[in-house]
Short mmCIF file of C-alpha atoms in Angstrom, two decimals:
data_model
loop_
_atom_site.label_atom_id
_atom_site.label_comp_id
_atom_site.label_asym_id
_atom_site.label_seq_id
_atom_site.Cartn_x
_atom_site.Cartn_y
_atom_site.Cartn_z
CA UNK A 936 -15.08 6.22 -12.50
CA UNK A 937 -11.42 7.15 -13.52
CA UNK A 938 -8.64 6.45 -11.02
CA UNK A 939 -5.99 9.19 -9.82
CA UNK A 940 -2.62 8.64 -8.86
CA UNK A 941 -1.39 11.00 -6.24
CA UNK A 942 2.35 10.43 -4.98
CA UNK A 943 3.07 11.75 -1.82
CA UNK A 944 6.78 11.80 -0.29
CA UNK A 945 10.17 12.40 -0.57
CA UNK A 946 11.96 11.83 -3.95
CA UNK A 947 15.60 10.56 -3.45
CA UNK A 948 16.42 11.71 -6.69
CA UNK A 949 15.59 15.30 -7.77
CA UNK A 950 16.55 14.58 -11.33
CA UNK A 951 14.44 11.67 -11.69
CA UNK A 952 11.62 13.38 -10.18
CA UNK A 953 11.82 16.12 -12.83
CA UNK A 954 12.10 13.55 -15.76
CA UNK A 955 8.97 11.76 -14.31
CA UNK A 956 7.11 15.07 -14.04
CA UNK A 957 8.16 15.64 -17.79
CA UNK A 958 6.78 12.36 -18.86
CA UNK A 959 3.67 12.78 -17.14
CA UNK A 960 3.12 16.15 -18.80
CA UNK A 961 3.90 14.75 -22.22
CA UNK A 962 1.60 11.79 -22.22
CA UNK A 963 -1.15 14.43 -21.22
CA UNK A 964 -1.83 12.60 -17.77
CA UNK A 965 -1.37 16.27 -15.46
CA UNK A 966 -5.18 15.82 -14.43
CA UNK A 967 -4.86 11.82 -13.47
CA UNK A 968 -1.11 11.81 -11.81
CA UNK A 969 -0.64 14.27 -8.97
CA UNK A 970 2.89 14.43 -7.44
CA UNK A 971 2.46 16.45 -3.95
CA UNK A 972 5.76 15.73 -2.04
CA UNK A 973 6.15 15.86 1.40
CA UNK A 974 2.92 15.64 3.51
CA UNK A 975 2.41 15.83 7.29
CA UNK A 976 0.79 12.93 9.57
CA UNK A 977 -2.80 14.57 9.31
CA UNK A 978 -2.70 14.97 5.60
CA UNK A 979 -1.18 11.38 5.21
CA UNK A 980 -4.27 9.69 7.10
CA UNK A 981 -6.52 11.59 5.43
CA UNK A 982 -5.11 10.59 1.62
CA UNK A 983 -5.15 6.80 3.35
CA UNK A 984 -8.48 6.94 4.68
CA UNK A 985 -9.65 7.98 1.28
CA UNK A 986 -7.69 5.87 -0.82
CA UNK A 987 -8.93 3.17 -3.13
CA UNK A 988 -5.47 1.45 -2.96
CA UNK A 989 -1.71 1.97 -1.77
CA UNK A 990 0.60 1.56 -4.18
CA UNK A 991 4.19 0.80 -3.14
CA UNK A 992 6.95 -0.79 -5.39
CA UNK A 993 10.65 -1.53 -4.60
CA UNK A 994 13.71 -3.71 -5.46
CA UNK A 995 15.53 -5.77 -3.07
CA UNK A 996 13.78 -4.35 -0.03
CA UNK A 997 13.41 -7.15 2.45
CA UNK A 998 12.22 -5.49 5.48
CA UNK A 999 8.76 -3.91 6.30
CA UNK A 1000 7.41 -1.57 3.98
CA UNK A 1001 5.76 1.01 6.57
CA UNK A 1002 3.72 3.01 4.16
CA UNK A 1003 2.07 -0.16 3.16
CA UNK A 1004 1.44 -1.14 6.79
CA UNK A 1005 -0.07 2.35 7.43
CA UNK A 1006 -2.24 1.81 4.73
CA UNK A 1007 -3.61 -1.79 5.89
CA UNK A 1008 -4.37 0.04 9.24
CA UNK A 1009 -6.48 2.49 7.36
CA UNK A 1010 -8.42 -0.88 5.68
CA UNK A 1011 -6.75 0.10 2.46
CA UNK A 1012 -5.85 -2.36 -0.09
CA UNK A 1013 -2.04 -2.60 -1.02
CA UNK A 1014 -0.39 -3.02 -4.49
CA UNK A 1015 2.68 -4.32 -4.30
CA UNK A 1016 5.49 -5.56 -6.16
CA UNK A 1017 7.14 -9.10 -5.61
CA UNK A 1018 10.70 -7.70 -4.84
CA UNK A 1019 9.22 -6.17 -1.72
CA UNK A 1020 9.61 -8.43 1.79
CA UNK A 1021 6.16 -7.56 2.35
CA UNK A 1022 4.70 -9.18 -0.47
CA UNK A 1023 4.12 -12.43 0.55
CA UNK A 1024 2.07 -11.22 3.71
CA UNK A 1025 0.04 -9.34 1.13
CA UNK A 1026 -0.62 -12.23 -0.92
CA UNK A 1027 -1.08 -14.77 1.36
CA UNK A 1028 -3.45 -12.83 3.66
CA UNK A 1029 -5.53 -11.47 0.71
CA UNK A 1030 -4.68 -7.80 1.80
CA UNK A 1031 -4.38 -6.24 -1.91
CA UNK A 1032 -2.25 -7.36 -4.81
CA UNK A 1033 1.26 -8.23 -5.96
CA UNK A 1034 2.63 -7.24 -9.48
CA UNK A 1035 4.81 -10.29 -10.47
CA UNK A 1036 8.05 -8.93 -12.26
CA UNK A 1037 7.04 -6.37 -14.42
CA UNK A 1038 3.37 -6.87 -15.07
CA UNK A 1039 2.27 -3.64 -14.01
CA UNK A 1040 -0.84 -3.79 -16.38
CA UNK A 1041 -2.00 -6.75 -13.98
CA UNK A 1042 -2.28 -3.65 -11.13
CA UNK A 1043 -4.98 -1.73 -13.27
CA UNK A 1044 -6.96 -5.14 -13.52
CA UNK A 1045 -6.73 -5.24 -9.84
CA UNK A 1046 -8.12 -1.77 -9.72
CA UNK A 1047 -10.66 -2.26 -11.69
CA UNK A 1048 -11.92 -5.10 -9.67
CA UNK A 1049 -11.74 -2.99 -6.77
CA UNK A 1050 -14.94 -1.07 -8.39
CA UNK A 1051 -17.14 -4.39 -7.56
CA UNK A 1052 -18.50 -3.40 -4.28
CA UNK A 1053 -18.56 -7.10 -3.00
CA UNK A 1054 -14.90 -7.63 -3.92
CA UNK A 1055 -13.95 -4.50 -2.17
CA UNK A 1056 -16.02 -4.77 1.07
CA UNK A 1057 -14.48 -8.62 1.01
CA UNK A 1058 -10.92 -7.27 0.45
CA UNK A 1059 -11.62 -4.63 3.60
CA UNK A 1060 -13.02 -7.30 5.58
CA UNK A 1061 -9.78 -9.24 5.45
CA UNK A 1062 -7.49 -6.11 6.18
CA UNK A 1063 -9.90 -5.12 9.08
CA UNK A 1064 -9.40 -8.95 10.35
CA UNK A 1065 -5.82 -9.14 9.64
CA UNK A 1066 -5.16 -5.51 11.37
CA UNK A 1067 -7.11 -6.71 14.44
CA UNK A 1068 -5.65 -10.23 14.79
CA UNK A 1069 -1.99 -8.60 14.30
CA UNK A 1070 -2.42 -5.62 16.85
CA UNK A 1071 0.60 -4.42 18.68
CA UNK A 1072 -1.15 -5.62 21.97
CA UNK A 1073 -1.68 -9.31 20.93
CA UNK A 1074 1.87 -9.35 19.11
CA UNK A 1075 3.33 -8.30 22.71
CA UNK A 1076 0.89 -10.75 24.71
CA UNK A 1077 2.17 -13.71 22.20
CA UNK A 1078 5.85 -12.48 22.90
CA UNK A 1079 5.20 -12.55 26.64
CA UNK A 1080 3.39 -15.83 26.76
CA UNK A 1081 6.30 -17.47 24.83
CA UNK A 1082 8.88 -15.73 27.70
CA UNK A 1083 6.75 -16.88 30.43
CA UNK A 1084 6.58 -20.53 28.89
CA UNK A 1085 10.22 -20.84 28.40
CA UNK A 1086 11.02 -19.79 32.19
CA UNK A 1087 8.59 -22.52 33.59
#
């Protein structure tokens, strides 16, 4: 099966978006790359639940990549580059794949490996366990316990 890339969300630079669309057309990739722009919550949940993987790149962004967390919430493996703050968490917990430097071809290899049902199921189990162990409720309870123990 051939993978498709669906790019959803806001573009900060409209000129860059247009140049990117032209490059897609020039390379004959209109059938494989879809730019759909902004979507509502329902559309986002539908896309994330059907996605083979969620891809998020950034440079020097040390905070949490919310979109990546939302993908994990849907048990969707995440592909990020190592310049994102969330990359360590993804790699350490086997929640997806971290691209080192500019080795974007390695992401293709990871996507191909997701075709293997055993590998994909193992990745989904890792993600599900991670999400359960790091739920808001469990995190809040840990904080409450730290506060309680500090007072005594």
